[in-house]
Amino acid sequence: MDVNEQIREIKTQLRLFMNGAVSQSMREKGLVYKLNFGVELPRLREMASALPRDHQLAQALWKEEIRECKILAAMLQPTDSFYPEIADIWAEDIRNMEIAELTCMNLFCKLDYAPAKSFHWIADEREYIQVCGFLTIARLLGQKGDMDERASGEFLDQAVCAVLSGSYPVQTAALRALCKYIQHSEEHAFQVCRLVEEMKDSEDPRQRLLYDTVKEETGGI
């Protein structure tokens, strides 16, 4: 079966599993797609398990402006043929938090070059490229738990800046990565506490959000 036939078969299956209520709920929550069948993630994982992990198929799925196709693409893309320039193209194509989270979880965090690429992304000015960077770092911290001193300094500077000046999605992703950093060790928790301790009585709502998040994550400052 060639790639076009595989895509047609996948779309047929998606229509069979279509859930209008889920799709409508996503729209109401602001998750807008050109086409969304509302197929639940467990069903998509089941579909992915029966499909080949094939580069051409994954690339073709990603190009479809369909929620489920993009999710399946990240599940099926082999890491060894997913070069850094392709990762940039995919990150540039992401438009909402669901696809960002699932692509980072299923693909980006598994790449050999993920640490370097994620730092490149968090320094970008484009919203969802920053989001992908912070979400990938959060995943890497959950897996490996640490980074060297220089990387830690750069990460903390970028994360604090993102919380204080970024859009809501960037802010959310940066806070998630900061929490993962704090969870790694008492030393990390102390580092972040020192960065935010002067924000305790701030009237700036973003500074208060950052302070309160760190306080909750560390059990007090």
Short mmCIF file of C-alpha atoms in Angstrom, two decimals:
data_model
loop_
_atom_site.label_atom_id
_atom_site.label_comp_id
_atom_site.label_asym_id
_atom_site.label_seq_id
_atom_site.Cartn_x
_atom_site.Cartn_y
_atom_site.Cartn_z
CA MET A 1 0.00 0.00 0.00
CA ASP A 2 1.51 3.36 -0.99
CA VAL A 3 1.40 6.44 1.23
CA ASN A 4 -1.66 7.98 -0.45
CA GLU A 5 -3.62 4.76 0.05
CA GLN A 6 -2.48 4.59 3.67
CA ILE A 7 -3.67 8.17 4.24
CA ARG A 8 -7.07 7.39 2.72
CA GLU A 9 -7.41 4.30 4.92
CA ILE A 10 -6.45 6.30 8.03
CA LYS A 11 -9.03 8.99 7.23
CA THR A 12 -11.68 6.29 6.77
CA GLN A 13 -10.87 4.91 10.23
CA LEU A 14 -10.96 8.39 11.75
CA ARG A 15 -14.44 8.98 10.36
CA LEU A 16 -15.60 5.70 11.92
CA PHE A 17 -14.28 6.78 15.32
CA MET A 18 -15.50 10.36 15.01
CA ASN A 19 -16.84 11.93 18.23
CA GLY A 20 -18.76 15.14 17.56
CA ALA A 21 -19.22 15.94 21.25
CA VAL A 22 -15.48 15.88 21.90
CA SER A 23 -14.80 17.98 18.82
CA GLN A 24 -17.40 20.54 19.90
CA SER A 25 -15.97 20.66 23.42
CA MET A 26 -12.49 21.39 22.02
CA ARG A 27 -13.84 24.23 19.90
CA GLU A 28 -15.53 25.73 22.96
CA LYS A 29 -12.19 25.57 24.81
CA GLY A 30 -10.43 27.41 22.00
CA LEU A 31 -8.76 24.44 20.30
CA VAL A 32 -9.53 25.32 16.70
CA TYR A 33 -8.58 22.99 13.84
CA LYS A 34 -9.40 23.06 10.14
CA LEU A 35 -10.78 19.54 10.68
CA ASN A 36 -11.19 17.74 13.99
CA PHE A 37 -12.83 14.31 14.24
CA GLY A 38 -12.74 14.37 18.04
CA VAL A 39 -11.06 10.96 18.24
CA GLU A 40 -9.77 10.29 21.76
CA LEU A 41 -6.05 9.76 22.43
CA PRO A 42 -6.31 6.09 23.51
CA ARG A 43 -7.95 5.29 20.17
CA LEU A 44 -5.22 7.18 18.30
CA ARG A 45 -2.52 5.25 20.20
CA GLU A 46 -4.29 2.03 19.24
CA MET A 47 -4.34 3.10 15.60
CA ALA A 48 -0.66 4.07 15.73
CA SER A 49 0.30 0.68 17.15
CA ALA A 50 -1.10 -0.99 14.01
CA LEU A 51 0.67 1.37 11.58
CA PRO A 52 4.32 1.33 10.43
CA ARG A 53 6.78 3.81 11.93
CA ASP A 54 7.57 5.25 8.55
CA HIS A 55 9.11 8.61 7.66
CA GLN A 56 7.15 9.20 4.44
CA LEU A 57 3.84 8.31 6.07
CA ALA A 58 4.50 10.54 9.07
CA GLN A 59 5.51 13.46 6.87
CA ALA A 60 2.39 13.07 4.75
CA LEU A 61 0.18 12.89 7.84
CA TRP A 62 1.73 16.04 9.29
CA LYS A 63 0.90 17.99 6.13
CA GLU A 64 -2.80 17.16 6.53
CA GLU A 65 -4.68 19.99 8.24
CA ILE A 66 -6.42 17.47 10.48
CA ARG A 67 -5.96 17.21 14.26
CA GLU A 68 -5.73 13.45 14.39
CA CYS A 69 -3.32 13.22 11.46
CA LYS A 70 -0.85 15.55 13.15
CA ILE A 71 -1.05 13.57 16.40
CA LEU A 72 -0.49 10.30 14.55
CA ALA A 73 2.40 11.84 12.61
CA ALA A 74 4.37 12.49 15.82
CA MET A 75 3.63 8.96 17.02
CA LEU A 76 4.83 7.36 13.78
CA GLN A 77 7.85 9.51 12.87
CA PRO A 78 11.16 7.62 13.29
CA THR A 79 13.72 9.74 15.14
CA ASP A 80 16.70 8.74 13.00
CA SER A 81 15.28 10.39 9.87
CA PHE A 82 13.83 13.43 11.65
CA TYR A 83 16.59 15.94 10.99
CA PRO A 84 16.88 19.28 12.87
CA GLU A 85 15.64 21.30 9.90
CA ILE A 86 12.49 19.16 9.76
CA ALA A 87 11.95 19.71 13.48
CA ASP A 88 12.04 23.47 12.85
CA ILE A 89 9.46 23.14 10.08
CA TRP A 90 7.13 21.15 12.32
CA ALA A 91 7.54 23.57 15.24
CA GLU A 92 6.75 26.51 12.94
CA ASP A 93 3.55 24.72 11.87
CA ILE A 94 2.16 24.26 15.41
CA ARG A 95 -0.74 26.53 16.30
CA ASN A 96 -2.16 25.31 19.61
CA MET A 97 -1.16 23.85 22.97
CA GLU A 98 -2.58 20.36 22.38
CA ILE A 99 -0.46 19.68 19.30
CA ALA A 100 2.55 21.30 20.98
CA GLU A 101 2.23 19.08 24.07
CA LEU A 102 1.66 15.86 22.16
CA THR A 103 4.39 16.48 19.59
CA CYS A 104 6.91 17.29 22.34
CA MET A 105 5.87 14.19 24.29
CA ASN A 106 5.74 11.75 21.39
CA LEU A 107 8.65 13.01 19.30
CA PHE A 108 10.65 16.14 20.15
CA CYS A 109 11.89 14.98 23.57
CA LYS A 110 13.13 11.69 22.05
CA LEU A 111 15.50 13.31 19.57
CA ASP A 112 19.25 13.05 20.14
CA TYR A 113 19.59 16.76 19.48
CA ALA A 114 16.60 17.74 21.66
CA PRO A 115 18.63 19.55 24.38
CA ALA A 116 20.35 21.90 21.92
CA LYS A 117 17.24 22.38 19.79
CA SER A 118 15.03 23.19 22.79
CA PHE A 119 17.40 25.97 23.90
CA HIS A 120 17.41 27.34 20.36
CA TRP A 121 13.61 27.39 20.41
CA ILE A 122 13.17 29.13 23.77
CA ALA A 123 15.31 31.99 22.46
CA ASP A 124 13.01 32.41 19.44
CA GLU A 125 10.46 35.24 19.38
CA ARG A 126 7.68 33.18 17.80
CA GLU A 127 5.04 32.06 20.27
CA TYR A 128 4.62 28.34 19.66
CA ILE A 129 8.28 27.77 18.87
CA GLN A 130 9.00 29.06 22.37
CA VAL A 131 6.23 26.83 23.70
CA CYS A 132 7.78 23.77 22.02
CA GLY A 133 11.15 24.68 23.49
CA PHE A 134 9.91 24.94 27.06
CA LEU A 135 7.70 21.85 26.81
CA THR A 136 10.60 19.84 25.40
CA ILE A 137 12.85 21.03 28.24
CA ALA A 138 10.15 20.05 30.73
CA ARG A 139 10.08 16.55 29.24
CA LEU A 140 13.87 16.28 29.24
CA LEU A 141 14.03 17.40 32.87
CA GLY A 142 11.46 14.74 33.71
CA GLN A 143 13.59 12.11 31.98
CA LYS A 144 17.13 13.18 32.90
CA GLY A 145 16.54 15.69 35.65
CA ASP A 146 19.58 17.89 35.28
CA MET A 147 21.63 20.22 33.08
CA ASP A 148 25.04 21.79 33.47
CA GLU A 149 25.57 25.13 35.23
CA ARG A 150 25.78 27.22 32.07
CA ALA A 151 22.63 25.65 30.62
CA SER A 152 20.83 26.10 33.94
CA GLY A 153 21.61 29.80 33.98
CA GLU A 154 20.40 30.31 30.42
CA PHE A 155 17.26 28.27 31.05
CA LEU A 156 16.33 30.15 34.22
CA ASP A 157 16.88 33.55 32.56
CA GLN A 158 14.71 32.60 29.60
CA ALA A 159 12.01 30.94 31.70
CA VAL A 160 11.62 33.88 34.11
CA CYS A 161 11.54 36.29 31.17
CA ALA A 162 8.88 34.15 29.45
CA VAL A 163 6.66 34.11 32.54
CA LEU A 164 6.97 37.86 33.04
CA SER A 165 6.57 38.97 29.43
CA GLY A 166 5.36 36.08 27.27
CA SER A 167 1.92 35.18 25.98
CA TYR A 168 -0.31 32.88 28.03
CA PRO A 169 0.79 29.69 26.18
CA VAL A 170 4.48 30.64 26.53
CA GLN A 171 3.96 31.52 30.18
CA THR A 172 2.24 28.19 30.84
CA ALA A 173 4.99 26.19 29.13
CA ALA A 174 7.76 28.09 30.92
CA LEU A 175 6.12 27.53 34.32
CA ARG A 176 5.82 23.83 33.59
CA ALA A 177 9.53 23.63 32.78
CA LEU A 178 10.43 25.63 35.90
CA CYS A 179 8.41 23.25 38.08
CA LYS A 180 10.22 20.26 36.58
CA TYR A 181 13.54 21.99 37.26
CA ILE A 182 12.57 22.64 40.90
CA GLN A 183 11.48 19.03 41.41
CA HIS A 184 14.94 17.71 40.53
CA SER A 185 16.79 18.75 43.69
CA GLU A 186 16.87 21.03 46.73
CA GLU A 187 19.68 22.95 45.03
CA HIS A 188 17.46 23.69 42.03
CA ALA A 189 14.58 24.69 44.31
CA PHE A 190 16.90 27.05 46.23
CA GLN A 191 18.15 28.61 42.98
CA VAL A 192 14.64 29.42 41.80
CA CYS A 193 13.54 30.65 45.22
CA ARG A 194 16.41 33.14 45.23
CA LEU A 195 15.33 34.41 41.82
CA VAL A 196 11.76 35.19 42.90
CA GLU A 197 12.03 36.05 46.60
CA GLU A 198 11.85 39.81 45.94
CA MET A 199 8.54 39.32 44.09
CA LYS A 200 6.69 38.35 47.28
CA ASP A 201 4.90 41.69 47.70
CA SER A 202 4.81 42.68 44.05
CA GLU A 203 1.64 44.22 42.62
CA ASP A 204 2.53 42.91 39.16
CA PRO A 205 0.18 39.94 38.56
CA ARG A 206 2.81 38.08 36.51
CA GLN A 207 5.42 38.43 39.23
CA ARG A 208 2.86 37.25 41.76
CA LEU A 209 1.99 34.26 39.58
CA LEU A 210 5.65 33.31 39.32
CA TYR A 211 6.23 33.76 43.05
CA ASP A 212 3.10 31.83 44.05
CA THR A 213 3.88 28.98 41.63
CA VAL A 214 7.39 28.60 43.02
CA LYS A 215 6.09 28.83 46.59
CA GLU A 216 3.55 26.08 45.94
CA GLU A 217 6.10 23.87 44.18
CA THR A 218 8.72 24.24 46.91
CA GLY A 219 6.37 24.14 49.88
CA GLY A 220 7.28 27.68 50.87
CA ILE A 221 9.99 30.24 50.29
#
